[in-house]
XYZ file of N, CA and C in Angstrom:
708
model
N 20.090 101.600 231.393
C 20.957 102.669 231.225
C 20.346 103.737 230.186
N 20.460 104.798 230.369
C 19.908 105.906 229.803
C 21.017 106.597 229.156
N 20.630 106.999 227.769
C 22.105 107.630 226.988
C 21.469 108.995 226.169
N 22.772 110.039 226.251
C 22.032 111.495 225.780
C 22.988 111.512 224.837
N 22.749 112.182 223.586
C 23.472 112.314 222.404
C 23.862 113.748 222.539
N 25.076 114.067 223.083
C 25.738 115.217 223.095
C 25.909 115.784 221.942
N 26.830 115.270 221.159
C 27.254 115.340 219.553
C 27.409 113.971 218.883
N 27.709 114.541 217.395
C 27.782 113.356 216.557
C 28.591 112.185 217.118
N 29.749 112.618 217.753
C 30.528 111.709 218.302
C 30.864 111.517 219.859
N 29.792 112.018 220.616
C 30.161 111.779 222.011
C 28.436 111.646 222.638
N 28.380 110.352 223.141
C 27.129 110.084 223.934
C 27.297 109.753 225.377
N 26.654 110.444 226.109
C 26.690 110.445 227.880
C 25.849 109.115 228.353
N 26.328 108.309 229.095
C 25.511 107.303 229.650
C 25.298 107.803 231.031
N 23.986 107.248 231.498
C 23.775 107.387 232.757
C 22.872 105.965 233.433
N 23.409 105.940 234.663
C 22.591 104.850 235.173
C 21.237 105.085 235.762
N 20.375 104.159 235.659
C 19.150 104.516 235.901
C 18.804 103.626 237.242
N 17.570 103.730 238.079
C 17.610 103.278 239.551
C 16.099 103.286 239.753
N 15.434 102.439 240.142
C 13.701 102.187 240.301
C 13.601 103.071 241.542
N 12.661 103.830 240.998
C 12.031 104.643 242.064
C 12.685 105.993 242.138
N 13.842 106.200 241.061
C 13.811 107.625 240.696
C 13.563 108.129 239.252
N 13.164 109.296 239.279
C 12.604 109.753 238.091
C 13.373 109.738 237.029
N 12.877 109.427 235.747
C 13.804 109.091 234.691
C 13.480 110.263 233.741
N 14.424 110.489 232.999
C 14.093 111.680 232.116
C 13.141 111.593 230.811
N 12.623 112.957 230.656
C 11.267 112.525 229.519
C 11.572 113.506 228.553
N 11.059 113.572 227.757
C 11.235 114.540 226.618
C 11.355 115.900 227.127
N 10.521 116.173 228.135
C 10.156 117.475 228.573
C 12.013 117.897 229.359
N 12.719 117.086 229.727
C 13.739 117.499 230.058
C 15.026 117.626 229.008
N 14.571 117.100 227.839
C 15.457 117.372 226.566
C 15.136 118.802 226.020
N 13.735 119.123 226.125
C 13.444 120.658 225.865
C 13.776 121.599 226.822
N 13.917 120.965 227.894
C 14.487 122.507 229.046
C 15.858 122.407 228.511
N 16.776 121.401 228.333
C 18.069 121.435 228.294
C 18.511 122.006 226.818
N 17.854 122.060 225.658
C 18.113 122.932 224.764
C 17.602 124.290 224.658
N 16.478 124.633 225.620
C 16.123 125.992 225.777
C 17.092 126.831 226.613
N 17.605 126.141 227.372
C 18.872 126.844 228.221
C 19.877 127.102 227.546
N 20.302 126.000 226.550
C 21.418 125.903 225.659
C 21.312 127.174 224.853
N 19.985 127.210 224.156
C 20.210 128.294 222.966
C 19.981 129.612 223.945
N 19.669 130.044 224.815
C 19.458 131.100 225.592
C 20.690 131.586 226.317
N 21.537 130.515 226.941
C 22.660 130.896 227.817
C 23.938 130.252 227.229
N 25.030 131.631 226.995
C 26.397 131.555 226.594
C 27.132 131.515 227.593
N 26.969 131.995 228.989
C 28.215 132.022 229.671
C 27.653 130.960 230.933
N 29.060 130.411 231.311
C 28.818 129.292 232.487
C 28.470 130.223 233.687
N 27.661 129.337 234.518
C 27.332 130.066 236.054
C 27.664 129.069 236.803
N 27.478 129.377 238.086
C 26.877 128.575 239.334
C 25.616 127.852 239.194
N 25.350 126.524 239.063
C 24.202 126.071 238.383
C 23.532 125.146 239.571
N 22.211 125.398 239.920
C 21.546 124.390 240.876
C 20.631 123.428 239.921
N 20.696 122.232 239.927
C 19.937 121.123 239.414
C 19.021 120.762 240.446
N 17.428 121.119 240.405
C 16.809 121.211 241.277
C 15.761 119.837 241.012
N 15.703 119.068 241.954
C 14.783 118.107 241.453
C 15.657 117.125 240.381
N 16.940 116.786 240.699
C 17.660 116.329 239.718
C 17.609 115.088 239.250
N 16.650 114.085 239.679
C 16.339 112.683 239.689
C 17.584 111.971 239.243
N 18.058 111.304 238.138
C 19.534 110.928 238.164
C 20.561 111.691 237.537
N 20.208 112.799 237.675
C 21.363 114.099 237.211
C 21.618 114.234 235.736
N 20.865 113.888 234.915
C 20.976 114.119 233.075
C 21.130 115.911 233.078
N 19.945 116.483 233.421
C 20.079 117.577 233.193
C 21.182 118.522 233.406
N 21.954 118.581 234.611
C 22.748 119.373 235.418
C 24.243 118.808 234.277
N 24.194 117.342 234.266
C 25.517 116.842 233.817
C 25.481 117.056 232.390
N 24.542 117.317 231.463
C 24.570 117.764 230.088
C 24.690 119.165 230.068
N 24.290 120.060 231.078
C 24.608 121.519 230.752
C 26.056 121.681 231.112
N 26.416 120.840 232.210
C 28.194 121.012 232.527
C 28.796 120.672 231.398
N 28.311 119.528 230.744
C 29.118 119.155 229.372
C 29.207 120.048 228.222
N 28.413 120.812 228.017
C 27.795 121.891 227.215
C 28.644 123.203 227.795
N 29.354 123.135 228.859
C 30.221 124.474 229.368
C 29.452 125.249 229.860
N 28.164 125.297 230.251
C 27.402 126.169 231.113
C 27.446 126.274 232.535
N 28.223 125.161 233.059
C 28.178 125.150 234.565
C 29.488 125.535 234.593
N 29.793 126.446 236.013
C 30.900 126.817 236.692
C 31.305 125.553 237.836
N 32.126 124.719 237.924
C 32.159 123.511 238.630
C 32.353 124.001 239.659
N 31.665 123.416 241.035
C 30.830 122.322 240.687
C 29.574 122.369 240.289
N 28.736 121.396 239.892
C 27.329 121.249 239.596
C 26.691 121.247 241.474
N 25.847 122.004 241.224
C 25.057 121.659 242.576
C 23.680 121.119 242.254
N 23.214 119.984 243.010
C 22.274 119.470 242.565
C 21.368 118.723 244.000
N 20.100 118.586 243.794
C 19.219 117.967 244.644
C 18.192 117.716 244.583
N 17.752 116.516 245.242
C 16.342 115.746 244.952
C 15.703 115.622 246.409
N 14.526 115.196 246.316
C 13.700 114.794 247.660
C 14.299 113.454 248.114
N 14.947 112.528 247.128
C 15.381 111.131 247.672
C 16.602 110.822 247.616
N 17.086 110.076 248.632
C 18.712 109.765 248.688
C 19.056 109.244 247.531
N 18.137 108.230 246.856
C 18.599 107.442 245.864
C 19.009 108.181 244.554
N 18.321 109.413 244.721
C 18.287 110.199 243.520
C 19.475 110.817 243.528
N 19.951 111.072 244.912
C 21.296 112.036 245.107
C 22.361 110.870 244.682
N 22.511 109.814 245.404
C 23.578 108.882 245.113
C 23.903 108.235 243.605
N 22.476 108.092 242.765
C 22.631 107.907 241.231
C 23.141 108.948 240.782
N 22.926 110.262 240.896
C 23.337 111.358 240.405
C 24.894 111.714 240.645
N 25.260 111.387 241.996
C 26.837 111.247 242.133
C 27.511 110.451 241.181
N 27.106 109.254 241.084
C 27.591 108.299 240.253
C 27.639 108.729 239.087
N 26.517 109.078 238.341
C 26.551 109.422 236.971
C 27.029 110.581 236.779
N 27.641 111.541 237.654
C 28.243 112.805 237.689
C 29.756 112.122 237.214
N 30.003 111.176 238.277
C 31.421 110.649 238.222
C 31.716 109.864 236.817
N 30.761 109.579 236.435
C 30.725 108.774 235.081
C 31.266 109.696 233.960
N 30.438 110.982 234.272
C 30.764 112.078 232.927
C 31.503 112.955 233.179
N 32.457 112.535 234.321
C 33.574 113.949 234.779
C 32.897 114.957 234.827
N 31.817 115.300 235.869
C 31.207 116.503 236.397
C 31.381 116.483 237.815
N 32.217 117.252 238.333
C 32.004 117.338 239.670
C 31.067 117.972 240.214
N 30.321 117.559 241.229
C 29.158 117.690 241.919
C 28.978 118.037 243.213
N 28.028 118.848 243.827
C 27.687 118.547 245.419
C 26.331 118.379 245.163
N 26.104 117.221 245.661
C 24.511 116.536 245.689
C 24.100 116.528 247.191
N 22.742 116.933 247.475
C 22.270 116.961 248.698
C 20.988 116.225 248.366
N 20.272 115.480 249.791
C 18.954 115.289 249.587
C 18.205 116.547 250.237
N 16.827 116.223 249.575
C 16.134 117.429 250.834
C 15.032 117.849 249.614
N 14.186 118.404 250.211
C 12.787 119.184 249.458
C 13.050 120.625 248.921
N 13.144 120.629 247.587
C 13.204 121.963 247.108
C 14.639 122.710 247.582
N 14.396 123.983 248.392
C 15.439 124.610 248.321
C 16.067 124.194 249.869
N 15.493 123.488 250.573
C 15.690 122.965 252.252
C 17.223 122.716 252.097
N 18.049 122.157 250.989
C 19.228 121.855 251.519
C 20.216 123.086 250.764
N 19.363 123.777 250.559
C 20.598 125.008 250.328
C 20.231 126.307 251.164
N 20.029 126.438 252.091
C 19.846 127.614 252.871
C 21.069 128.282 252.768
N 20.875 129.640 252.626
C 21.924 130.711 252.541
C 22.788 130.866 251.164
N 22.410 129.680 250.048
C 23.035 129.835 249.068
C 22.566 130.353 248.143
N 23.450 130.881 246.897
C 22.628 131.456 245.745
C 23.374 131.102 244.695
N 22.769 131.271 243.293
C 23.272 130.817 241.981
C 22.882 131.773 240.922
N 23.944 131.557 240.265
C 23.496 132.043 238.490
C 22.343 131.610 238.344
N 22.149 130.351 237.746
C 21.214 129.640 237.485
C 20.544 128.685 238.206
N 19.030 128.669 238.555
C 18.398 127.514 239.070
C 17.631 126.798 237.907
N 17.936 125.524 237.505
C 17.079 124.521 236.640
C 16.249 124.161 237.662
N 14.402 124.511 237.323
C 13.637 123.295 238.076
C 13.216 122.438 237.229
N 13.446 121.209 237.340
C 12.986 119.867 236.995
C 12.178 119.241 237.999
N 11.222 119.764 238.884
C 10.350 118.994 239.818
C 9.250 118.483 238.779
N 8.390 117.740 239.991
C 7.271 117.585 239.120
C 6.047 118.565 239.183
N 5.951 118.375 237.786
C 4.901 119.419 237.161
C 3.940 119.124 236.628
N 3.010 117.761 236.746
C 1.887 117.371 235.958
C 0.847 116.796 237.190
N -0.310 117.149 236.730
C -1.228 116.822 237.730
C -1.338 115.536 238.483
N -1.367 115.563 239.792
C -1.150 114.452 240.640
C -1.978 113.109 240.206
N -2.931 113.312 239.588
C -3.907 111.910 239.451
C -3.618 111.711 237.861
N -3.161 112.336 237.284
C -2.438 112.136 235.817
C -0.786 111.204 236.273
N -0.162 111.947 236.852
C 1.167 111.116 237.194
C 0.824 109.886 237.794
N -0.025 109.630 238.957
C -0.484 108.369 239.217
C -0.936 107.458 238.181
N -1.113 107.718 236.838
C -1.308 106.567 236.236
C -0.490 106.495 234.798
N 0.554 107.692 234.714
C 1.393 108.030 233.470
C 2.598 106.955 233.645
N 3.221 107.049 232.425
C 4.262 106.131 232.309
C 5.655 106.553 232.655
N 5.431 108.020 233.370
C 6.487 108.707 233.734
C 6.979 108.783 235.073
N 5.677 108.086 235.993
C 6.143 108.509 237.571
C 6.076 106.905 237.954
N 6.242 105.870 237.381
C 6.288 104.519 238.024
C 6.885 104.329 239.175
N 6.352 104.284 240.600
C 7.362 103.834 241.544
C 8.041 105.077 241.969
N 7.727 106.509 241.510
C 8.095 107.677 242.034
C 7.198 108.612 242.486
N 7.119 109.296 243.605
C 6.258 109.857 244.417
C 6.152 111.349 243.594
N 4.798 111.942 243.428
C 4.699 112.956 242.876
C 3.353 113.794 243.519
N 3.997 114.438 244.557
C 2.963 115.603 245.493
C 2.756 116.578 244.640
N 2.019 116.654 243.540
C 1.781 118.096 242.729
C 0.579 118.684 243.344
N -0.276 118.079 243.643
C -1.417 119.021 244.039
C -2.660 118.309 242.506
N -3.696 118.713 242.875
C -4.703 118.154 241.567
C -4.565 119.032 240.530
N -3.826 120.260 240.512
C -3.602 120.710 239.199
C -1.950 120.863 238.978
N -1.552 119.894 239.710
C -0.011 120.070 239.038
C 0.703 120.933 239.312
N 0.559 122.350 240.022
C 1.209 123.316 240.097
C 1.753 123.594 241.471
N 1.535 122.506 242.604
C 1.697 122.990 243.764
C 3.512 123.175 244.320
N 4.262 122.273 243.390
C 5.381 121.936 243.835
C 6.251 123.067 242.914
N 5.974 123.477 241.794
C 6.435 124.476 240.841
C 6.223 126.120 241.537
N 4.689 126.115 242.096
C 4.734 127.448 242.557
C 5.696 127.735 243.596
N 6.038 126.883 244.314
C 6.562 126.832 245.491
C 8.318 127.215 245.241
N 8.619 126.417 244.465
C 9.851 126.732 243.546
C 9.815 128.129 243.112
N 9.098 128.595 242.390
C 9.010 130.129 241.928
C 9.173 131.052 242.813
N 7.992 130.729 244.232
C 7.940 131.811 245.267
C 9.514 131.759 246.002
N 10.221 130.769 245.991
C 11.240 130.388 247.014
C 12.623 130.853 246.307
N 12.686 130.984 244.993
C 13.636 130.928 244.172
C 14.680 132.402 244.404
N 13.476 133.482 244.230
C 14.468 134.810 244.339
C 15.465 134.860 245.437
N 15.512 134.430 246.685
C 16.388 134.909 247.700
C 17.529 134.004 247.073
N 17.567 132.820 246.536
C 18.589 132.132 245.996
C 19.527 132.348 244.658
N 19.091 133.373 244.127
C 19.128 134.022 242.936
C 20.395 135.141 243.018
N 21.681 135.034 242.636
C 22.502 136.098 242.263
C 22.167 137.434 241.694
N 22.480 138.293 241.891
C 22.402 139.543 241.180
C 21.908 139.076 239.532
N 21.027 139.454 238.754
C 20.924 138.856 237.170
C 20.660 137.366 237.184
N 20.719 136.431 238.319
C 20.743 135.158 238.296
C 19.141 135.026 237.554
N 18.979 133.565 237.060
C 17.591 133.211 236.319
C 17.496 132.019 236.561
N 15.899 131.900 236.829
C 15.183 130.657 237.064
C 14.747 130.058 235.850
N 15.104 128.811 235.399
C 14.536 128.333 234.065
C 13.780 127.002 234.612
N 12.274 127.049 234.280
C 11.799 126.206 234.533
C 10.493 125.609 233.267
N 9.975 124.622 233.415
C 9.387 124.005 232.296
C 7.746 124.166 232.906
N 6.847 124.538 231.912
C 5.365 124.623 232.341
C 4.911 123.517 231.382
N 4.155 122.446 232.083
C 3.743 121.546 231.194
C 1.821 121.818 231.056
N 1.505 121.758 230.030
C -0.268 121.764 229.930
C -1.014 120.675 230.619
N -0.403 119.817 231.116
C -1.108 118.696 231.927
C -1.032 119.248 233.502
N -0.843 120.510 233.580
C -0.987 121.076 234.818
C -1.471 122.596 234.918
N -1.820 123.358 235.749
C -2.515 124.711 235.475
C -1.326 125.258 235.086
N -1.218 125.519 233.543
C -0.209 126.819 233.034
C -0.332 128.126 233.429
N -1.884 128.609 233.507
C -2.031 130.021 233.631
C -1.390 130.406 235.283
N -1.816 129.553 236.071
C -1.343 129.776 237.589
C 0.359 129.922 237.789
N 0.700 128.765 237.062
C 2.219 128.833 237.173
C 2.745 130.221 236.436
N 2.097 130.830 235.285
C 2.614 131.879 234.958
C 2.565 133.255 235.516
N 1.116 133.263 235.967
C 1.095 134.383 236.675
C 1.621 134.589 237.984
N 1.849 133.252 238.864
C 2.927 133.058 239.961
C 3.996 134.243 239.603
N 5.063 133.473 238.446
C 6.206 133.849 237.843
C 6.146 135.412 237.787
N 5.183 135.723 237.334
C 4.921 137.408 237.155
C 4.773 137.987 238.195
N 4.247 137.572 239.099
C 4.369 138.243 240.580
C 5.638 137.974 241.341
N 6.261 137.139 240.924
C 7.677 137.145 241.706
C 8.792 137.537 240.866
N 8.819 137.706 239.566
C 10.006 138.092 238.965
C 9.557 139.234 237.959
N 10.482 140.079 237.847
C 10.314 141.714 236.712
C 9.689 141.328 235.426
N 10.681 140.056 235.126
C 10.813 139.472 233.808
C 10.253 137.965 233.422
N 9.793 137.861 232.767
C 9.155 136.193 232.440
C 8.933 136.171 230.855
N 9.665 135.361 230.373
C 9.988 135.101 228.964
C 9.919 133.396 228.810
N 8.786 133.232 227.511
C 8.917 131.856 226.986
C 10.025 131.531 226.204
N 10.705 130.214 226.496
C 12.026 130.407 225.398
C 11.667 129.416 224.380
N 10.626 128.347 224.767
C 10.364 127.354 223.521
C 8.945 126.707 223.874
N 8.470 126.123 223.053
C 7.039 125.542 222.779
C 7.312 124.224 222.178
N 6.817 123.140 222.910
C 6.695 121.885 222.148
C 5.575 121.245 222.166
N 4.818 120.591 221.489
C 3.535 119.855 221.099
C 3.888 118.617 221.161
N 3.187 117.722 222.052
C 3.118 116.093 222.144
C 1.796 115.617 221.880
N 1.832 114.642 221.471
C 0.603 113.121 221.416
C 0.465 112.836 223.008
N -0.614 112.906 223.479
C -0.871 112.077 224.409
C -0.318 110.444 224.391
N 0.802 110.038 225.634
C 1.242 108.609 225.653
C -0.072 107.628 225.313
N 0.326 106.415 224.875
C -0.740 105.535 224.704
C -1.148 104.939 226.138
N -0.396 105.193 227.053
C -0.725 104.589 228.370
C -1.864 105.100 228.761
N -1.876 106.604 228.519
C -2.847 107.573 229.220
C -4.368 107.737 228.542
N -4.279 107.169 227.179
C -5.425 107.249 226.402
C -6.810 106.245 227.189
N -6.397 105.399 227.831
C -7.715 105.010 228.797
C -8.288 106.029 229.986
N -7.255 106.855 230.125
C -7.729 107.994 231.295
C -8.102 109.076 230.651
N -8.729 108.801 229.240
C -8.923 110.321 228.607
C -9.966 111.073 229.522
N -10.882 109.740 229.867
C -12.293 110.955 230.810
C -11.627 111.484 232.121
N -11.052 110.956 232.500
C -10.275 112.017 233.850
C -9.379 113.020 233.394
N -8.666 112.977 232.361
C -8.166 114.234 231.814
C -9.527 114.964 231.249
N -10.144 114.925 230.854
C -11.472 115.798 230.638
C -12.190 116.317 231.712
N -11.909 115.501 232.706
C -12.703 116.243 233.554
C -11.641 117.180 234.516
N -10.274 116.999 234.346
C -9.593 118.087 235.045
C -9.485 119.080 234.010
N -9.608 119.053 232.769
C -9.764 119.844 231.741
C -10.806 120.970 232.230
N -12.269 120.409 232.386
C -13.247 121.164 232.403
C -13.330 121.660 233.767
N -12.433 121.359 234.669
C -12.260 121.971 236.208
C -11.178 123.138 236.172
N -10.803 123.244 234.893
C -9.371 124.310 234.556
C -8.260 124.041 235.253
N -8.215 122.550 235.837
C -6.538 122.166 236.040
C -5.486 122.055 234.982
N -6.238 121.451 233.800
C -4.937 121.212 232.655
C -5.748 121.872 231.581
N -4.893 121.648 230.570
C -5.398 121.813 229.302
C -4.398 120.990 228.304
N -5.558 120.606 227.041
C -4.778 119.642 225.966
C -6.121 119.891 224.889
N -5.575 119.694 223.637
C -6.557 119.640 222.637
C -7.086 117.963 222.142
N -7.897 117.993 221.318
C -8.506 117.074 220.737
C -8.776 117.088 219.317
N -8.111 117.048 218.171
C -8.393 117.239 216.687
C -7.897 116.395 216.024
N -8.610 115.803 215.103
C -7.994 114.846 213.960
C -7.662 113.675 214.616
N -8.567 113.256 215.638
C -8.367 112.085 216.376
C -7.159 112.045 217.067
N -6.683 113.086 217.374
C -5.630 113.231 218.221
C -5.464 113.818 219.680
N -4.671 113.587 220.692
C -4.990 114.249 221.774
C -3.268 114.846 221.881
N -3.405 116.142 222.044
C -2.169 116.587 221.886
C -2.106 117.693 223.359
N -1.225 117.767 224.054
C -0.619 118.531 225.033
C 0.766 119.271 224.912
N 1.362 120.262 225.621
C 2.435 121.049 225.358
C 3.336 121.147 226.602
N 4.461 121.437 226.382
C 5.408 122.041 226.973
C 6.123 123.063 226.722
N 5.855 123.957 227.557
C 6.857 125.679 227.473
C 8.021 125.535 228.480
N 9.095 126.111 228.089
C 9.962 126.327 228.757
C 10.389 127.915 229.019
N 10.258 128.292 230.424
C 10.298 129.932 230.876
C 11.642 130.231 231.175
N 12.031 131.447 230.950
C 13.265 132.018 232.111
C 12.920 133.232 232.894
N 12.888 133.259 233.869
C 12.386 134.048 234.912
C 13.685 134.869 235.613
N 13.552 136.428 235.423
C 14.447 136.753 236.156
C 14.505 138.402 236.701
N 15.048 139.096 237.847
C 14.793 140.514 238.340
C 15.596 141.114 237.658
N 15.373 142.373 237.179
C 16.142 143.207 236.602
C 17.394 144.015 237.746
């Protein structure tokens, strides 16, 4: 069971399932960045929904015009999202499929991207993707680049795409792609993280990927630090 503390007296509970992506600190940073940036509810798509935490929490924050729309590549993820939305009083239309494939012809006020954005070799040895497929490419940018390129036709006028950029991927490539596809690209938040203990034995792998320009991280004072940035992109 995963718990999200919405307020001092409200905690949301989410069922988890083996093989379905489990929320990370990046998911929490994404939620908080959207909450601070957005005040009006809108038609929202939770893309790469996992167990449904991001969309459900945003709904409970009053930022979703019901129903929530959610999709994930895995049918198990869609099923558990439906269960978690029911548990937390969040009407939902959830569909299985890759990226925007389930949403042909649909447009949204907000698209929240939480698909895999970590270099594939790192994902394979990380604590985040145990039993979960991650086909993000050597530099971790493949899936997010596709989201950025395919998002504009699925956005209403003045619609916004929210997406996290992790430094364990090719951050420069992602931001450059966003600037090609959108007239406005703005960073909403930045958060540094210590490298998880599970990844420390794989530091040589991370250094090779950094030397090849695939990822970024710092080593200082005996610590290994990476970061998450959250961006919003839209066309005026």
